[in-house]
Coordinates of C-alpha atoms in Angstrom, one line a residue:
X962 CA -39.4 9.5 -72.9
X963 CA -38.6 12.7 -72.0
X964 CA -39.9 15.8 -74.2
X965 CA -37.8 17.6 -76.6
X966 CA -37.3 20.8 -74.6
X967 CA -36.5 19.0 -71.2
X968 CA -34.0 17.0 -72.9
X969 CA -32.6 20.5 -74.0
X970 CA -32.1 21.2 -70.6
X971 CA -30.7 18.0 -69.3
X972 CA -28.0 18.4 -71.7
X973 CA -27.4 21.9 -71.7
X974 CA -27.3 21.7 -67.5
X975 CA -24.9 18.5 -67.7
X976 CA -22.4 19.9 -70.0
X977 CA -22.6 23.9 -68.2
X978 CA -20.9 24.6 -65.0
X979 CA -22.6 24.5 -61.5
X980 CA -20.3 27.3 -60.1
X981 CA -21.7 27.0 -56.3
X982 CA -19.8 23.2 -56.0
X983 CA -16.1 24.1 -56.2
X984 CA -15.1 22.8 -53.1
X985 CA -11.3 22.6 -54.3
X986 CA -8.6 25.1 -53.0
X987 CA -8.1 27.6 -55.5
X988 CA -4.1 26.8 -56.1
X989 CA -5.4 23.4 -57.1
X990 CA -7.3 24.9 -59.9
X991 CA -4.5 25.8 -61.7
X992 CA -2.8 22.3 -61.7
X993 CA -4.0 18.9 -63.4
X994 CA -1.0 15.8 -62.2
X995 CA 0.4 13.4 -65.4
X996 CA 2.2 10.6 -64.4
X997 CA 2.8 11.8 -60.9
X998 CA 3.9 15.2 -62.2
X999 CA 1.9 18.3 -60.7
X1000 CA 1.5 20.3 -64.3
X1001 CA 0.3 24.3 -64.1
X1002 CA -2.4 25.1 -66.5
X1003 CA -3.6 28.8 -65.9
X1004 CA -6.8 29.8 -67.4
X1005 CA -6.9 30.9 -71.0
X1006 CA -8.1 34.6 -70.4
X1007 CA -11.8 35.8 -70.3
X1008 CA -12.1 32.0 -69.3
X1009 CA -13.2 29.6 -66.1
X1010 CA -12.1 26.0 -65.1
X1011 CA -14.9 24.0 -64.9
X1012 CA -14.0 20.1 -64.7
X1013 CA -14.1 19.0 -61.1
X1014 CA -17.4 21.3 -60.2
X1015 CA -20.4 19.2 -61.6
X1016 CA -20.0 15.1 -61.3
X1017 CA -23.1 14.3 -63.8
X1018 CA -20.9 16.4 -66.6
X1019 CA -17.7 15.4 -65.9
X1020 CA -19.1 11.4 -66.1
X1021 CA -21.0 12.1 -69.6
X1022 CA -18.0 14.2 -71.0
X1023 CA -15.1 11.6 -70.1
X1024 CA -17.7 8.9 -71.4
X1025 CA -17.7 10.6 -75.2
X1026 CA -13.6 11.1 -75.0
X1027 CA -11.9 8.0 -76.8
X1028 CA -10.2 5.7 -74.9
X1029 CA -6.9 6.9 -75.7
X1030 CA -7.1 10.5 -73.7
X1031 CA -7.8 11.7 -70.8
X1032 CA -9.0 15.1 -69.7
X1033 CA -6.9 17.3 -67.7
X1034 CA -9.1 20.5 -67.8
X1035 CA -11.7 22.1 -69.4
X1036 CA -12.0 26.0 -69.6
X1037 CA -15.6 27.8 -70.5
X1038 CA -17.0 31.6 -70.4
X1039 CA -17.6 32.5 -67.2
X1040 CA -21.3 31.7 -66.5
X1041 CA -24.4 33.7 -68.8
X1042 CA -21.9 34.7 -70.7
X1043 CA -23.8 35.7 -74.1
X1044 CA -21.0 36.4 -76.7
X1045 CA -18.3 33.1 -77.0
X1046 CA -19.7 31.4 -80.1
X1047 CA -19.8 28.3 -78.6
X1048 CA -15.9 28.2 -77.8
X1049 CA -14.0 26.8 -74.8
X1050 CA -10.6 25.2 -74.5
X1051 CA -9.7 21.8 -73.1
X1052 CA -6.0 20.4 -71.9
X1053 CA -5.9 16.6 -72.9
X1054 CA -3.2 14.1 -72.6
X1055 CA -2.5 11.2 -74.5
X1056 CA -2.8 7.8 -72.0
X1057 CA -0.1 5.5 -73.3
X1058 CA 2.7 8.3 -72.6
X1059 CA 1.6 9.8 -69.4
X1060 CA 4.0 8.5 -67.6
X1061 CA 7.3 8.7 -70.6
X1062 CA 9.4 11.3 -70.0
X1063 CA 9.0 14.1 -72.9
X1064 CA 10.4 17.1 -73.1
X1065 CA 11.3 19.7 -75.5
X1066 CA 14.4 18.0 -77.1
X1067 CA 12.8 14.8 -77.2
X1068 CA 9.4 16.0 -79.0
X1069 CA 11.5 18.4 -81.5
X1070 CA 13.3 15.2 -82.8
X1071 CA 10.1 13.2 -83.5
X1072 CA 8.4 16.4 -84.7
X1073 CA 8.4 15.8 -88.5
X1074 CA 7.3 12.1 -87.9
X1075 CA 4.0 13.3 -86.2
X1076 CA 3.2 16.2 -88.4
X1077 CA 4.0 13.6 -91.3
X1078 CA 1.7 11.1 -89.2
X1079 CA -0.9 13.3 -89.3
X1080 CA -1.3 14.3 -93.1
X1081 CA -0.7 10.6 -94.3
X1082 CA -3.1 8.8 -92.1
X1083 CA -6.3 10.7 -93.1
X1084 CA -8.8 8.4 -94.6
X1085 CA -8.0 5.7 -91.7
X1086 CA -8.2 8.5 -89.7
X1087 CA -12.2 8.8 -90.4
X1088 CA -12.9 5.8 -89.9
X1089 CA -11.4 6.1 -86.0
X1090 CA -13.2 9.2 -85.9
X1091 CA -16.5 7.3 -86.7
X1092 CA -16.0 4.8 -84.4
X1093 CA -15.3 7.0 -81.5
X1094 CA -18.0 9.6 -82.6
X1095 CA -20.3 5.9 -82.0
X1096 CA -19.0 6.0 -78.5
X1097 CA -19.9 9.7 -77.7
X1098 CA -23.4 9.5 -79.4
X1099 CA -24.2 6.0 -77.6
X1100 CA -22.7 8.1 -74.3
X1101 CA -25.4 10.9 -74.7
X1102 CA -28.4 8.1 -75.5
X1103 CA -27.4 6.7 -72.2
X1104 CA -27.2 9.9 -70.4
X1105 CA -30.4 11.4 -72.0
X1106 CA -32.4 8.7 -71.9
X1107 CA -33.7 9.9 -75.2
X1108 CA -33.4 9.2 -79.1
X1109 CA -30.1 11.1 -79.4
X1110 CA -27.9 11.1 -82.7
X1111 CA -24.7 13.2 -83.2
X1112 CA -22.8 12.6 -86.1
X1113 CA -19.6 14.0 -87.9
X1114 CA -19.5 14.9 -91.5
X1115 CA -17.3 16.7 -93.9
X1116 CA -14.0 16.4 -91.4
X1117 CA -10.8 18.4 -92.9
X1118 CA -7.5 19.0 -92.0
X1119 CA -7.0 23.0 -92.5
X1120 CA -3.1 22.7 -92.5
X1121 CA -0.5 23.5 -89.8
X1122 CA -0.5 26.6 -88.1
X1123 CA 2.7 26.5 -85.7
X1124 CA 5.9 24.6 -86.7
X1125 CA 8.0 25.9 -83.5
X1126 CA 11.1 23.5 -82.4
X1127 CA 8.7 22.2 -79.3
X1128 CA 5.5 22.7 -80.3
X1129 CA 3.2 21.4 -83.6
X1130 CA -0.3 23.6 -83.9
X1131 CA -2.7 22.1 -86.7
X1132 CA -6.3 22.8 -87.4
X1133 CA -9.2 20.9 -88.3
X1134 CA -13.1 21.8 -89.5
X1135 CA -16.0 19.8 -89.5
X1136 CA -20.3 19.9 -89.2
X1137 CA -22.2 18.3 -86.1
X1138 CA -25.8 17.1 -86.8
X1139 CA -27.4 16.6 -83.4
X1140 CA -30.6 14.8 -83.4
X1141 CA -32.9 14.9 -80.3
X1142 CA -36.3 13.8 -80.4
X1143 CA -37.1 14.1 -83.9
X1144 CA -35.9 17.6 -83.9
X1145 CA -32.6 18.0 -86.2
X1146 CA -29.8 20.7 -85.8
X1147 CA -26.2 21.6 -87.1
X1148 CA -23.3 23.7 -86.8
X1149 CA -19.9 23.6 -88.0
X1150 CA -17.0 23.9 -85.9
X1151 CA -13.4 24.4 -85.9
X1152 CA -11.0 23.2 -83.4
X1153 CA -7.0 24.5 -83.4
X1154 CA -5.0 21.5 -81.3
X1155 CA -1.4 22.3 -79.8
X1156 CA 1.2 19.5 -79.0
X1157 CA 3.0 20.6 -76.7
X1158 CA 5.9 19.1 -74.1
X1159 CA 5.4 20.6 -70.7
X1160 CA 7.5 20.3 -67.4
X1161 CA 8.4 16.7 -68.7
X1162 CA 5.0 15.8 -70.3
X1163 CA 3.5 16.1 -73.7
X1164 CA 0.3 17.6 -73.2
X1165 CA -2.8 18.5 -76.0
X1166 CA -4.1 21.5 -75.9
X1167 CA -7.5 22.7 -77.6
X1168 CA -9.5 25.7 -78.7
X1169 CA -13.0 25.1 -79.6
X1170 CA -15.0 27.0 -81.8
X1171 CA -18.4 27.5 -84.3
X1172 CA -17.2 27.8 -87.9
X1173 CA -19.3 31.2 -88.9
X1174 CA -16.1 32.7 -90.8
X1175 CA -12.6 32.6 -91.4
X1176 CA -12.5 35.0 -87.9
X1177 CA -13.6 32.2 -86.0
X1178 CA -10.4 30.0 -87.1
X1179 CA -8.1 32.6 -86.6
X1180 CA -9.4 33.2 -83.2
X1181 CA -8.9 29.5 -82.4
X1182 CA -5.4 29.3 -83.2
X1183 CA -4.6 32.8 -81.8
X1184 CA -6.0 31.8 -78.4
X1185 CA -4.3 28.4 -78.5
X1186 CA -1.1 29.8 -79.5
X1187 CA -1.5 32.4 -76.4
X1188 CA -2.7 29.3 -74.1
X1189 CA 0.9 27.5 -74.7
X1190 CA 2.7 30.5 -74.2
X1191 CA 1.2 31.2 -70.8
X1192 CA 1.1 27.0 -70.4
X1193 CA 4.7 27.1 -70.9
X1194 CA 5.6 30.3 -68.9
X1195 CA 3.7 28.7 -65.5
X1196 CA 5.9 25.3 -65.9
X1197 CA 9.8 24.1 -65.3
X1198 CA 11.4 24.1 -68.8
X1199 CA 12.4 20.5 -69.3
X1200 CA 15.1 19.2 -72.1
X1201 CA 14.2 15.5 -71.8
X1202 CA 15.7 12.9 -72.9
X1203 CA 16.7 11.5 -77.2
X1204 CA 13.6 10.4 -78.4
X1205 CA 15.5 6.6 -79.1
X1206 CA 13.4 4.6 -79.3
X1207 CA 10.2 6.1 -78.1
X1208 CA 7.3 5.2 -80.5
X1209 CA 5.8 8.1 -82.2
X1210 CA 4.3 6.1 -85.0
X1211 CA 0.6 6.8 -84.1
X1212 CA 0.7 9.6 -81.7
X1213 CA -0.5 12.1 -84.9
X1214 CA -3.6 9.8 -85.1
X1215 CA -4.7 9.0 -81.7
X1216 CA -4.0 13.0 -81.3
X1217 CA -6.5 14.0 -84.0
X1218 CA -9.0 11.7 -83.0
X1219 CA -9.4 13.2 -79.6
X1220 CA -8.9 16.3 -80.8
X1221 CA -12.0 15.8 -82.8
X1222 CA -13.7 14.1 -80.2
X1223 CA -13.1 16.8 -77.7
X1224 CA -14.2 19.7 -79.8
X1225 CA -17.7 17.8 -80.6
X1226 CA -18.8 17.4 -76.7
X1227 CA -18.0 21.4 -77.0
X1228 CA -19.6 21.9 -80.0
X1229 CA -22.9 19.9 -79.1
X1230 CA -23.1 21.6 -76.1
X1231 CA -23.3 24.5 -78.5
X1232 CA -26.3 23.0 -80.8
X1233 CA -28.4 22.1 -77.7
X1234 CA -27.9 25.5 -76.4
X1235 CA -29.0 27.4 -79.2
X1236 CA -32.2 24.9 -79.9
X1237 CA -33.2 25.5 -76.3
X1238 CA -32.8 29.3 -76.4
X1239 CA -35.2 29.1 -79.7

């Protein structure tokens, strides 16, 4: 079995960016495809694209996602950056509606239903979260070849922070406990999720955070809020179509979940970082 402090860098290299293998076009960069749809997704600012550079990562952090999202993007500091607090951004989108037609009429008139999803469906709601947070810590045994634990604990919803007629913003905190080796560590984290129609497709957007003060949630919704504007200003404004019969009922849940699930890959990235700079 590996030692503690190379299993510190296996994970801290497999989650952070090898910048010398981008071997995309740039103009790709700024574009992910849903349901045969080329979306724009410019970097949040102060920020750098770094799916598609490292295989090794992107395999371990799809494996921790739930089953029901896929990653579009993922957005870190630019490399030996020293002062982002563990946060990043991520775009996901939901997999049973990537290819439905959504835009900004037809997500304002199941709105309510989804922000009403959300706030009734908590308790069942941790008990997806442990499931799936199962799947992410089995995903980093297999990857570390080590005696990993990750758990969540203490998971709340921190309320709504955007209601606008296209767009639902809500915010959630919670602690990681990493376990590597017999060497323990935690951090709490805050992650600010926008739901969002764009160009025709509802998209998820994250900001990541550590949970040091009441600065660090504001940050995360600020930056998420500014994400979506520029998001939405890169894209075709699309009407869509009545919501009908479309099926909303769980998209609040499955939402959460991955929101949850997304922020802890960020977040754990965090914890291994800081034990290895100890």
């Amino acid at each position: 079995m590996r030692s503690f402090p190379a299993l510190l860098t296996v994970f801290a290299l497999s989650l952070a960016t090898s910048y010398g293998q981008n071997t995309a076009p740039p103009a790709a960069r700024e574009e992910a495809v849903v349901g045969g749809r080329v979306i724009k997704l410019p970097a949040p600012v102060g920020y750098e694209r770094v799916d598609g550079l490292n295989p090794d990562s992107d395999r371990l952090i799809n494996s921790m996602l739930p089953a029901t999202h896929r990653y579009l993007a993922r957005f870190d500091p630019p490399k030996n950056s020293t002062s982002a607090n563990g946060r990043s951004f991520n775009a996901q989108v939901l997999r049973a509606l990537e290819n439905r037609e959504i835009g900004e009429r037809t997500f304002s008139e199941v709105k309510q239903q989804t922000k009403d999803e959300i706030e009734k469906a908590q308790d069942s709601i941790r008990q997806e979260i442990a499931r799936a947070s199962g799947k992410a810590e089995k995903a980093l045994q297999d990857a570390t070849d080590a005696d990993t634990a990750l758990s969540l604990s203490d998971i709340a919803m921190l309320g709504c922070f955007d209601d606008a007629p296209s767009s639902l913003g809500f915010t959630m905190a919670m602690n990681v406990a990493a376990k590597v080796g017999g060497r323990d560590t935690k951090t709490r984290g805050v992650v600010a999720t926008m739901i969002v129609p764009v160009n025709g497709r509802l998209l998820y957007l994250y900001a990541n955070a550590g949970f040091n003060s009441p600065a660090d949630r504001t940050w995360a919704e600020q930056a998420v809020t500014a994400w979506r504007d520029a998001v939405l200003a890169a894209n075709p404004r699309v009407e869509g179509p009545a919501a009908g019969l479309l099926d909303f009922n769980s998209i609040g849940r499955s939402g959460l979940i991955g929101a949850i699930i997304g922020g802890v890959v960020a977040l754990a990235a965090l914890l291994f970082k800081k034990k290895k700079a100890q």
